[in-house]
PDB file of C-alpha atoms and ligand atoms in Angstrom:
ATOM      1  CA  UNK Q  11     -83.842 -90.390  52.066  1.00  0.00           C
ATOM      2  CA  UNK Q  12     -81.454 -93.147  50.890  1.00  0.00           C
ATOM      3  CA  UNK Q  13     -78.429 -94.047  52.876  1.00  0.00           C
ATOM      4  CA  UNK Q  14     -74.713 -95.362  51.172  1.00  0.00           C
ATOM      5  CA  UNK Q  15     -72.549 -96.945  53.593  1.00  0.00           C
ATOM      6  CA  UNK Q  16     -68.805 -96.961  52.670  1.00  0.00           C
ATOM      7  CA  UNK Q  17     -67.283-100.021  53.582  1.00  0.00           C
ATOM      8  CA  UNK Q  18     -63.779 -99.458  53.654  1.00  0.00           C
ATOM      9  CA  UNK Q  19     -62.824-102.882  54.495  1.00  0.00           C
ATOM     10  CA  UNK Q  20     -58.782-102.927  55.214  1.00  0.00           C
ATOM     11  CA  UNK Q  21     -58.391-100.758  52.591  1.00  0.00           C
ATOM     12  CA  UNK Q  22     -56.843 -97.811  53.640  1.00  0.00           C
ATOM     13  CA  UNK Q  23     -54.135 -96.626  56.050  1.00  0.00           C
ATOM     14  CA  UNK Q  24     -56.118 -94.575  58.689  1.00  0.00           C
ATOM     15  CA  UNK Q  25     -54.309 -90.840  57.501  1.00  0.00           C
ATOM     16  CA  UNK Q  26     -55.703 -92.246  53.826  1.00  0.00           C
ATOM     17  CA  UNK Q  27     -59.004 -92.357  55.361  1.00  0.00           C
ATOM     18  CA  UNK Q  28     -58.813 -89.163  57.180  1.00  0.00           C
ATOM     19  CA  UNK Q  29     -58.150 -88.092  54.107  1.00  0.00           C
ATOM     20  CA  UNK Q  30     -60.631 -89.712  51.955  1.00  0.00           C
ATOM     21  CA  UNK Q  31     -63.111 -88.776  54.360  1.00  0.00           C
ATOM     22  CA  UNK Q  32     -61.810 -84.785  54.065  1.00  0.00           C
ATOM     23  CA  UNK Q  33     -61.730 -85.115  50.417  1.00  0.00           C
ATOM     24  CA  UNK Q  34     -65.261 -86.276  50.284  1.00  0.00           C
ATOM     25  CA  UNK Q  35     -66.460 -83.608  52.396  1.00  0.00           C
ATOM     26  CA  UNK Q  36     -65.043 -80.851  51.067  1.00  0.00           C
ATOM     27  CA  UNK Q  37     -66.953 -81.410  47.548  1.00  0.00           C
ATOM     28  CA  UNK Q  38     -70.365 -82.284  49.027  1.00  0.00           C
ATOM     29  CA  UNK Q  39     -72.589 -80.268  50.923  1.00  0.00           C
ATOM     30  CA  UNK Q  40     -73.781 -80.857  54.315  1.00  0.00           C
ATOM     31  CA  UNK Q  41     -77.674 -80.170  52.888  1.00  0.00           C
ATOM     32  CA  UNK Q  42     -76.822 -82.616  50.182  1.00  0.00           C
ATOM     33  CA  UNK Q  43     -75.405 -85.369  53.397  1.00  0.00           C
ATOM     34  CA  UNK Q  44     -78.766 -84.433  55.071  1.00  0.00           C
ATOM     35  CA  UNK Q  45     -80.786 -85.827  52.081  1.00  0.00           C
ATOM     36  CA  UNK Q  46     -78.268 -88.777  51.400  1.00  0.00           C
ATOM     37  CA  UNK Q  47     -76.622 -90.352  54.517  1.00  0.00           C
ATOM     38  CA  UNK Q  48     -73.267 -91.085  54.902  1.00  0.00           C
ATOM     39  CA  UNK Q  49     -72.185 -94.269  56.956  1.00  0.00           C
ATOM     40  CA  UNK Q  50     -68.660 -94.412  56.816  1.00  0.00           C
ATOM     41  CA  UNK Q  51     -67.323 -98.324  57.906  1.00  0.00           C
ATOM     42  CA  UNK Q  52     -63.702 -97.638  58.050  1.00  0.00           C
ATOM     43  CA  UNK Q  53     -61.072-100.014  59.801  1.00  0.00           C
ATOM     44  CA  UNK Q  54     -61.343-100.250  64.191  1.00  0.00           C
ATOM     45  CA  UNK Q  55     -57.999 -97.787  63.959  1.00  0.00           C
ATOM     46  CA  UNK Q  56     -59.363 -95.584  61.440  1.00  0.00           C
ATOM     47  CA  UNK Q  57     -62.897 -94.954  63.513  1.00  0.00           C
ATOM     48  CA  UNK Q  58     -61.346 -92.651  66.364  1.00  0.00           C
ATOM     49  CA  UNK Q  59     -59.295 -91.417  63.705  1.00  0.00           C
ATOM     50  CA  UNK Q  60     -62.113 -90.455  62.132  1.00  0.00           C
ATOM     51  CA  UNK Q  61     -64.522 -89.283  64.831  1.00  0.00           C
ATOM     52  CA  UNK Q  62     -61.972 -86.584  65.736  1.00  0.00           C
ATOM     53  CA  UNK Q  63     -61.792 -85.485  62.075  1.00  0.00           C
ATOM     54  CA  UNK Q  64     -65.254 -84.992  62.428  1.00  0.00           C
ATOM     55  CA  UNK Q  65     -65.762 -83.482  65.700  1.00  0.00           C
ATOM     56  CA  UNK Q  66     -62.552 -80.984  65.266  1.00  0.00           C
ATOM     57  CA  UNK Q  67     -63.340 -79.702  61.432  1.00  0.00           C
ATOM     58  CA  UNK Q  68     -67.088 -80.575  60.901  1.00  0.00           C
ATOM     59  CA  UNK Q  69     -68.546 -80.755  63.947  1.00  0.00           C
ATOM     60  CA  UNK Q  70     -72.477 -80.154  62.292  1.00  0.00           C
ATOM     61  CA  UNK Q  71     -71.688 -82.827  60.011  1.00  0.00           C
ATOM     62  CA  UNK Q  72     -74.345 -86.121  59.805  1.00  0.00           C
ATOM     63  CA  UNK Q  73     -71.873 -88.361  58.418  1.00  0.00           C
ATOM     64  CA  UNK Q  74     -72.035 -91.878  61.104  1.00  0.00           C
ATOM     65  CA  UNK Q  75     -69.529 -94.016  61.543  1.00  0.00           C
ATOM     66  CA  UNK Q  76     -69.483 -97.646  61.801  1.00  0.00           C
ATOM     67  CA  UNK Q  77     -67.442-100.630  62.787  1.00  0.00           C
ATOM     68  CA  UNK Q  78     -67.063-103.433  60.480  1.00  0.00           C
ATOM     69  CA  UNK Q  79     -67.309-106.147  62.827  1.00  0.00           C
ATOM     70  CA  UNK Q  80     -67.817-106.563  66.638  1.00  0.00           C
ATOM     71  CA  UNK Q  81     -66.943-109.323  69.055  1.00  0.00           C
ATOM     72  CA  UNK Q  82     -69.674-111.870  70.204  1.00  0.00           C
ATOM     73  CA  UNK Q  83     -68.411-111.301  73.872  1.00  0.00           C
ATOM     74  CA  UNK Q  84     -68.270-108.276  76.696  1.00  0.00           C
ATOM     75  CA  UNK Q  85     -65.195-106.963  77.744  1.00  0.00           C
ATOM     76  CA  UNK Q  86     -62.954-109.990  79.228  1.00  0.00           C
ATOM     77  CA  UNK Q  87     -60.225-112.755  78.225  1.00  0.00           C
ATOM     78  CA  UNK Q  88     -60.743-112.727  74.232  1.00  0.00           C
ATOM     79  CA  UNK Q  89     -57.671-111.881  73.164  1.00  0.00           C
ATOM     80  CA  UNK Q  90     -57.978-110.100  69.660  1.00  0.00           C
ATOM     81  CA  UNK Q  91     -61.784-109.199  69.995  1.00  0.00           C
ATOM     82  CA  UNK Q  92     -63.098-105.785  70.214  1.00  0.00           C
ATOM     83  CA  UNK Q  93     -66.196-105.027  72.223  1.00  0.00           C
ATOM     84  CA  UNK Q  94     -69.127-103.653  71.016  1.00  0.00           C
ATOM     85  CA  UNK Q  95     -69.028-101.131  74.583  1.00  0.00           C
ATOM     86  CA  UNK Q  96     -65.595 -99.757  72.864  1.00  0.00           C
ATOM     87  CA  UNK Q  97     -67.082 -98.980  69.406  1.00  0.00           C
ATOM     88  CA  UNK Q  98     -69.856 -97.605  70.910  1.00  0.00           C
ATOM     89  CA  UNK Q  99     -68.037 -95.131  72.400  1.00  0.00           C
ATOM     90  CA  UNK Q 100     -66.852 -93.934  68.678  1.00  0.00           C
ATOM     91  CA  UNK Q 101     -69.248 -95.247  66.263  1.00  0.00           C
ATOM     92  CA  UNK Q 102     -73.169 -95.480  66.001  1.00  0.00           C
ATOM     93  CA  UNK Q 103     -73.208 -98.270  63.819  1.00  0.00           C
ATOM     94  CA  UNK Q 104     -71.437-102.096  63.491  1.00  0.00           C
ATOM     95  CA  UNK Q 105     -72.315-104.119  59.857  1.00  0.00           C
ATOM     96  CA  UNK Q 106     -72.401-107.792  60.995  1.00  0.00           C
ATOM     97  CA  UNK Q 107     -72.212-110.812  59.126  1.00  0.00           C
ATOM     98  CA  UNK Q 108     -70.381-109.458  56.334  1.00  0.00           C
ATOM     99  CA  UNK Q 109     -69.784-112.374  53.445  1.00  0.00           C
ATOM    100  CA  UNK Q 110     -66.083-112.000  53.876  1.00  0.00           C
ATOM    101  CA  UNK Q 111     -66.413-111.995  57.928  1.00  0.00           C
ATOM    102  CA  UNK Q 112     -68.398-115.621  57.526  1.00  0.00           C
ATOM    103  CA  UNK Q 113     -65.721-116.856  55.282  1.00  0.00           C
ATOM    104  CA  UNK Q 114     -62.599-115.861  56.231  1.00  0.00           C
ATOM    105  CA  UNK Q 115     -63.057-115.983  59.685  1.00  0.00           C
ATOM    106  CA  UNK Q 116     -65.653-118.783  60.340  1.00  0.00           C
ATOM    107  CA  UNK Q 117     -68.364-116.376  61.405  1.00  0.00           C
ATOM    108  CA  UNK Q 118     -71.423-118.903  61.486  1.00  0.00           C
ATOM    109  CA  UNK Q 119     -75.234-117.968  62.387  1.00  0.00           C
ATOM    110  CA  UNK Q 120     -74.999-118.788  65.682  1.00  0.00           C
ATOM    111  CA  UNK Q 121     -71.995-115.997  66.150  1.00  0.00           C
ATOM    112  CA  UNK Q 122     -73.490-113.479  64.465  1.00  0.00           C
ATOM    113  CA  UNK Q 123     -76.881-113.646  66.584  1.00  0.00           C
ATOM    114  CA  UNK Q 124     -74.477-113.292  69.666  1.00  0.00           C
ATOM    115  CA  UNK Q 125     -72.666-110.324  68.337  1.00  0.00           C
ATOM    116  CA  UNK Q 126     -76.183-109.037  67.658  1.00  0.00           C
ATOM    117  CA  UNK Q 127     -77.167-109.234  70.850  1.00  0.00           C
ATOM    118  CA  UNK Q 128     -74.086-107.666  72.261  1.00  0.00           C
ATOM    119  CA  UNK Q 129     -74.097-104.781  69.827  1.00  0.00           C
ATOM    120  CA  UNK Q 130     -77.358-104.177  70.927  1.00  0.00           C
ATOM    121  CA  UNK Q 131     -76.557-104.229  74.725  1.00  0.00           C
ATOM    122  CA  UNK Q 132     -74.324-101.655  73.987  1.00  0.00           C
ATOM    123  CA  UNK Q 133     -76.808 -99.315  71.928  1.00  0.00           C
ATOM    124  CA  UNK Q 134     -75.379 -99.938  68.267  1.00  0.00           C
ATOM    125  CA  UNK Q 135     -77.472-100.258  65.564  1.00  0.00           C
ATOM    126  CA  UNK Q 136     -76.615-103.097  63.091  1.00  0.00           C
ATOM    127  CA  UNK Q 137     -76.272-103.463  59.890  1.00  0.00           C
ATOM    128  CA  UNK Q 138     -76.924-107.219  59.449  1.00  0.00           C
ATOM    129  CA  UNK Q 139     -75.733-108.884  55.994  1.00  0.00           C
ATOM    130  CA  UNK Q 140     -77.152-111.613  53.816  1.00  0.00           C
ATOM    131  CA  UNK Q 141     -77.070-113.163  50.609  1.00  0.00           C
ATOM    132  CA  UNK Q 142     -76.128-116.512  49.137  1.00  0.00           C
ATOM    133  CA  UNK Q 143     -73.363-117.696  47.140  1.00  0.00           C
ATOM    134  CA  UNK Q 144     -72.581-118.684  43.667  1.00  0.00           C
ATOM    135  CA  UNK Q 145     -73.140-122.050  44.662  1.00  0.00           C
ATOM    136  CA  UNK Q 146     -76.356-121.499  46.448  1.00  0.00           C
ATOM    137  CA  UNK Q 147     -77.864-119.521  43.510  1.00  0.00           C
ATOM    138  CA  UNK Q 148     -76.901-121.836  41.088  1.00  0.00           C
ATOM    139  CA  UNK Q 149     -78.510-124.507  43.202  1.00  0.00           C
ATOM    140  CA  UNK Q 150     -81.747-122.341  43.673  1.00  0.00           C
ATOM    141  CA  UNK Q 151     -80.935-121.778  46.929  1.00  0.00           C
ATOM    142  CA  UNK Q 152     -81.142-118.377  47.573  1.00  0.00           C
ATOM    143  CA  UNK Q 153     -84.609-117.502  49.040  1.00  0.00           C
ATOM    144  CA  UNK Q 154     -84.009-120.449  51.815  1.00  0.00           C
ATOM    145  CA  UNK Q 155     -80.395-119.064  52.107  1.00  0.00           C
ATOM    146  CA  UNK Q 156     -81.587-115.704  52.791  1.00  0.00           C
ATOM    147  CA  UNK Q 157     -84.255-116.725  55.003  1.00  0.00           C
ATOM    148  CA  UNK Q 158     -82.681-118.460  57.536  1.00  0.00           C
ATOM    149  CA  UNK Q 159     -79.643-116.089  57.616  1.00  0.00           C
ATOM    150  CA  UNK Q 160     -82.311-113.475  58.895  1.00  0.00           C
ATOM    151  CA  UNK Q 161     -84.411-115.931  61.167  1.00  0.00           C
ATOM    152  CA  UNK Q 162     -80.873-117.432  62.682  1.00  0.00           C
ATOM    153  CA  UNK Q 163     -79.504-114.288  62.890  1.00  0.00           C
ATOM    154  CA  UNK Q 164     -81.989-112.140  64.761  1.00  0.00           C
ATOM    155  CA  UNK Q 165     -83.283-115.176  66.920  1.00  0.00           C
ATOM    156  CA  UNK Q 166     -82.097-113.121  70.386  1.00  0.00           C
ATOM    157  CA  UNK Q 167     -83.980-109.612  69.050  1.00  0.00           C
ATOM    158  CA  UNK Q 168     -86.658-108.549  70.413  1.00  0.00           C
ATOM    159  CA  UNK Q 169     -89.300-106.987  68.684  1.00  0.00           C
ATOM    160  CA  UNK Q 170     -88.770-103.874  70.165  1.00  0.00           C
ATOM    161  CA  UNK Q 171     -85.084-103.892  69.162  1.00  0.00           C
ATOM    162  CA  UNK Q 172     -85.938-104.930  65.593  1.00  0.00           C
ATOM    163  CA  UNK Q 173     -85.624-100.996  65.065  1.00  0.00           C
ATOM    164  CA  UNK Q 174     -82.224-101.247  65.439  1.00  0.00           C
ATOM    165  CA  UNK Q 175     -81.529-103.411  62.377  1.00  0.00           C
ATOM    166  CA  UNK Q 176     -81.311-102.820  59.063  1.00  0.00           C
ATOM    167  CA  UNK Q 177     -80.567-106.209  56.528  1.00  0.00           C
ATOM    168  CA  UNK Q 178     -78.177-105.252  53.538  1.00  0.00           C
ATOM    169  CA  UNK Q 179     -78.794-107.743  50.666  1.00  0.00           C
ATOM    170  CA  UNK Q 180     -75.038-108.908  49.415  1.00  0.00           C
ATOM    171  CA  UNK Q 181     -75.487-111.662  47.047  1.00  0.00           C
ATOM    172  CA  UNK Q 182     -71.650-112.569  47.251  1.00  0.00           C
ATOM    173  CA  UNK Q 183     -71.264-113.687  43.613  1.00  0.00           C
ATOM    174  CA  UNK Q 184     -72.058-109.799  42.858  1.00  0.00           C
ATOM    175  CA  UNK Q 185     -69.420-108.357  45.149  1.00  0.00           C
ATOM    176  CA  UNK Q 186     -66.726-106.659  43.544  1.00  0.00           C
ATOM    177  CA  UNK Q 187     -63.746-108.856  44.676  1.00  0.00           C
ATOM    178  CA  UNK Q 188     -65.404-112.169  44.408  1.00  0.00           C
ATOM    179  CA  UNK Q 189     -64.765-114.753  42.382  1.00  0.00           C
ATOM    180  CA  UNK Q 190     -67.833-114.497  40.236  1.00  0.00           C
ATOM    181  CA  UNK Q 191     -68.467-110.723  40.743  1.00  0.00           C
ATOM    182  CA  UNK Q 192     -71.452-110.744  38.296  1.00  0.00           C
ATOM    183  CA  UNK Q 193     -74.168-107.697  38.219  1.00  0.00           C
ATOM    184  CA  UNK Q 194     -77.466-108.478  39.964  1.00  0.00           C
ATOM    185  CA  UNK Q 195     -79.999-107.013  37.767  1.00  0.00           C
ATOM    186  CA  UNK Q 196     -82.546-105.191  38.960  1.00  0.00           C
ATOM    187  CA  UNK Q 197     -85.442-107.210  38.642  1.00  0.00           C
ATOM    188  CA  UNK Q 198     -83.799-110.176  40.971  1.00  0.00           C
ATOM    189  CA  UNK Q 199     -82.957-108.045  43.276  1.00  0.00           C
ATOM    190  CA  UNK Q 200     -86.738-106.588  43.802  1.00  0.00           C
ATOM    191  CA  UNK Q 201     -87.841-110.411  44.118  1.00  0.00           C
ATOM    192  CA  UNK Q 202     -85.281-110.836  46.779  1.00  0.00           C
ATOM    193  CA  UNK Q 203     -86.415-107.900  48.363  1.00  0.00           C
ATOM    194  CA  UNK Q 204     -89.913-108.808  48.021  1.00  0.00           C
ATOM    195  CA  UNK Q 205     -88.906-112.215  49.968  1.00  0.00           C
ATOM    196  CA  UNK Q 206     -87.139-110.395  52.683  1.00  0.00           C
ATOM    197  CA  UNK Q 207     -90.272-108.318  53.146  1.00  0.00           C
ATOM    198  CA  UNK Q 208     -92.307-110.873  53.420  1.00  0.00           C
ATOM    199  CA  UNK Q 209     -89.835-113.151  55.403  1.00  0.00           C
ATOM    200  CA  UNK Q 210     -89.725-110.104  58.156  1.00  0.00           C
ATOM    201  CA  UNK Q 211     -93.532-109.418  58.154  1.00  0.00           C
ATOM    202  CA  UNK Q 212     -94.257-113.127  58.305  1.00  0.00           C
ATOM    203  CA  UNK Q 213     -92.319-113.517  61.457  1.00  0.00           C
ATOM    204  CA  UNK Q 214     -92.455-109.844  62.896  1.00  0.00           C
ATOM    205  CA  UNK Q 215     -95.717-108.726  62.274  1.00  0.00           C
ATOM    206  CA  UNK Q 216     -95.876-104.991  61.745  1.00  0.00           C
ATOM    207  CA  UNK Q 217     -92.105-104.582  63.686  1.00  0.00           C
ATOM    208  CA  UNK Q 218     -91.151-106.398  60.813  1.00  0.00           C
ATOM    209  CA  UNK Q 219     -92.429-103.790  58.058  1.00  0.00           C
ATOM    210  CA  UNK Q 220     -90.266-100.748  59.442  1.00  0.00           C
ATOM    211  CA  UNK Q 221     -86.758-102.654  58.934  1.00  0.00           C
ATOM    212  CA  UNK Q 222     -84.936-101.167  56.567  1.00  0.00           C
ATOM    213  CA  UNK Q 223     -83.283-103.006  53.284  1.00  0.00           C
ATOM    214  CA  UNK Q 224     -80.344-102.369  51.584  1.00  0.00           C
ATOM    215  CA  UNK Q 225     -78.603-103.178  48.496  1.00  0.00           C
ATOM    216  CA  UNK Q 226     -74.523-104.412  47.948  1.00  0.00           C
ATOM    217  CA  UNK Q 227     -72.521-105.619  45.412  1.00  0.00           C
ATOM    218  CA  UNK Q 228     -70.515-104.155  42.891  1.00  0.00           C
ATOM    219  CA  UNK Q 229     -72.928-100.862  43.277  1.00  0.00           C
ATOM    220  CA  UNK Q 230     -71.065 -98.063  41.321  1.00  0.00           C
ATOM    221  CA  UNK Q 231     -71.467 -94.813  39.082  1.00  0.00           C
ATOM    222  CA  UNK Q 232     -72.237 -97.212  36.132  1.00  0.00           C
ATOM    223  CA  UNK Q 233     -75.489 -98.771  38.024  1.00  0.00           C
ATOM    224  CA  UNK Q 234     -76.678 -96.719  40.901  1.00  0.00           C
ATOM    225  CA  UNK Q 235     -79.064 -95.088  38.230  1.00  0.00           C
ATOM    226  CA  UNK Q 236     -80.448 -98.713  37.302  1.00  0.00           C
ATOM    227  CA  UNK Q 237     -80.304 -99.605  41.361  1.00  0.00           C
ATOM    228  CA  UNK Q 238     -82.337 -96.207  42.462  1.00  0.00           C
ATOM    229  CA  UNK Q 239     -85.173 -98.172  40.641  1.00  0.00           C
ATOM    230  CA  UNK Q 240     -84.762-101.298  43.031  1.00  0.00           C
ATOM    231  CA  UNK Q 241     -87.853-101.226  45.331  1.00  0.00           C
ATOM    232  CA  UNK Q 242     -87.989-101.452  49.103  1.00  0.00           C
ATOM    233  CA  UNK Q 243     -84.508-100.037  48.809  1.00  0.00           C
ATOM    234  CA  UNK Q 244     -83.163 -97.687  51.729  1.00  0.00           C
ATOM    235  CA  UNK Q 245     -79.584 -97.654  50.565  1.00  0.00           C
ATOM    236  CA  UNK Q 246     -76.694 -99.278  49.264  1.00  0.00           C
ATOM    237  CA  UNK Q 247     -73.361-100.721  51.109  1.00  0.00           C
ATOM    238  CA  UNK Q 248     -70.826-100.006  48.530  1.00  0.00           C
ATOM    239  CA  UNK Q 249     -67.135-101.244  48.986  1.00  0.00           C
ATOM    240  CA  UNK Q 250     -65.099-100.553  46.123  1.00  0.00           C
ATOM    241  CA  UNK Q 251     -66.410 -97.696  44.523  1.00  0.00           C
ATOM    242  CA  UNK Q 252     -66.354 -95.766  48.154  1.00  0.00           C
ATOM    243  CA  UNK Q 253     -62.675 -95.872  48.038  1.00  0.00           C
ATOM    244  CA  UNK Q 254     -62.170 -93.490  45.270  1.00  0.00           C
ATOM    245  CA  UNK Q 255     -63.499 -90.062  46.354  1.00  0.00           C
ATOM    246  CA  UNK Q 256     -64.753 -89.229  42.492  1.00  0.00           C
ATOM    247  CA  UNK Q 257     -66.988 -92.180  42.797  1.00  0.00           C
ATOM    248  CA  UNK Q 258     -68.342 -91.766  46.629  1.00  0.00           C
ATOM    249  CA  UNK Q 259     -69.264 -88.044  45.672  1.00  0.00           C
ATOM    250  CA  UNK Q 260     -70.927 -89.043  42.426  1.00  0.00           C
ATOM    251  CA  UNK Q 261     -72.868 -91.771  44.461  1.00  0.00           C
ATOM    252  CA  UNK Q 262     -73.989 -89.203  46.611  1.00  0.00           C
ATOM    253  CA  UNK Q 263     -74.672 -86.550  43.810  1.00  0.00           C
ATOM    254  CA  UNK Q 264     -76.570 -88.781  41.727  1.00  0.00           C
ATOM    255  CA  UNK Q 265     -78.598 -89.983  44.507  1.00  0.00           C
ATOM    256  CA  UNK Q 266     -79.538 -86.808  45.729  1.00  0.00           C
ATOM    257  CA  UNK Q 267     -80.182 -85.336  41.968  1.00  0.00           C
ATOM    258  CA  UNK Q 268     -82.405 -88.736  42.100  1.00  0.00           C
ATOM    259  CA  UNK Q 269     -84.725 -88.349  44.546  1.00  0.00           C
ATOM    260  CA  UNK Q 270     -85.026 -84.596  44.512  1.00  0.00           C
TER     261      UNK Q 270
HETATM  262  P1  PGA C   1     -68.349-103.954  46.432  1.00  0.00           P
HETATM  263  O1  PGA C   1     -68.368-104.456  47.945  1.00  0.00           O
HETATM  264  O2  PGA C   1     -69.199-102.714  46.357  1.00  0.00           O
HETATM  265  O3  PGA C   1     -66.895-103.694  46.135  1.00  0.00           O
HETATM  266  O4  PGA C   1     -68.916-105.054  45.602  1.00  0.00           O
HETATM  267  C1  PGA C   1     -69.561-104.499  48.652  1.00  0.00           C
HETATM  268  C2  PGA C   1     -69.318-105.168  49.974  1.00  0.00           C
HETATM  269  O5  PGA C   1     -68.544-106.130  50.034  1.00  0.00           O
HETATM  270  O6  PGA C   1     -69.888-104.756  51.007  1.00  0.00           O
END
């Protein structure tokens, strides 16, 4: 079972993601949705928008949604902050830590492990994301980059609640709108993996071996064969490519075709 999670970023008004999200469904099957999860990260509007498109007109569906972002704090004086209390009572899911959350709006370690914690309070699992920057890479940074964003990150989890958490590996020079936006090639990516693994075991023990690992960056129709063969891989967070409904239902074919 892999999983994709379409991050929709602020990408779409939420009737175009009601309707992306019809689109899609109407072309795939639900047994083909039960062997390939859908996450679907839309925009805080778009989630009750889409949570009634789901309940009302495919109410047996599996598709999850997620938010893309949570606050740090409980419900109170934070003005422009959504709790993680009110997504929970829409979506299953929040991805935190997103590349573009850290550097447009300042979101530093210490942040994210608070927004952890609350997302986890309210029953959310997380989708935590890491990876290092053009900068860092060419510096031969990334392992120590990666590393710490985990360790920094999940410093409030307990090990019990490590089963909550999945980490998505986003090296940032490979997402589509970066500056850089270079492929990752396979091979670096199963090192990185590798290091995660062993970063997770080393400080987790055996809660650490169950935690899920994902791929992102630039993931499309013209790689996902190449990424199926990335190991340790549970999934990919795909951005642009899960905007176009041709492309999120030929993830999702190809994946399935894949591992059948
Ligand atoms: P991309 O985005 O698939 O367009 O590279 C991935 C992401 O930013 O999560």
């Amino acid at each position: 079972m892999k999983t994709i999670i379409a991050n929709w970023k602020n990408n779409l008004s939420f009737q175009e993601a009601e309707k992306l999200l019809e689109n899609t469904l109407s072309k795939v099957s639900p047994e083909d949705l039960n062997k390939c999860q859908l996450i679907i990260a839309g925009s805080y509007l778009s989630l009750p928008v889409l949570k009634k498109c789901l309940k009302q007109h495919h109410p047996k569906s599996s598709v999850l949604l997620s938010a893309q972002d949570i606050s740090a704090q409980t419900y109170g004086a934070y003005t422009g902050q959504v709790c993680a209390d009110d997504i929970y009572s829409i979506a299953s899911h929040t991805i935190i830590g997103h590349s573009e959350a850290r550097m447009y709006l300042n979101q530093n370690d210490q942040d994210l492990s608070q927004k952890i914690s609350q997302a986890l309070r309210a029953n959310l699992k997380v989708i935590l994301c890491v990876g290092e920057s053009y900068q860092q890479k060419m510096d031969k940074l990334s392992y120590v980059v990666v590393a710490d964003q985990i360790l920094s990150d999940l410093s409030y989890v307990s090990l019990e609640e490590l089963r909550f958490i999945s980490i998505a590996y986003e090296p940032i020079w490979s997402i589509s709108t970066s500056e850089h936006a270079l492929p990752a090639h396979v091979n670096d990516i199963n090192k990185m993996n590798i290091h995660i693994r062993q970063v997770l075991n080393t400080n987790f023990g055996d809660y650490g071996q169950n935690i899920p690992i994902l791929y992102g960056g630039s993931v499309s129709l013209n790689n996902i064969r190449e990424y199926l063969n990335i190991i340790d891989c549970s999934g990919y967070l795909v951005g642009g490519a899960s905007l176009k409904v041709d492309e999120l239902i030929g993830l999702i074919n190809i994946i399935v075709e894949e591992i059948n």
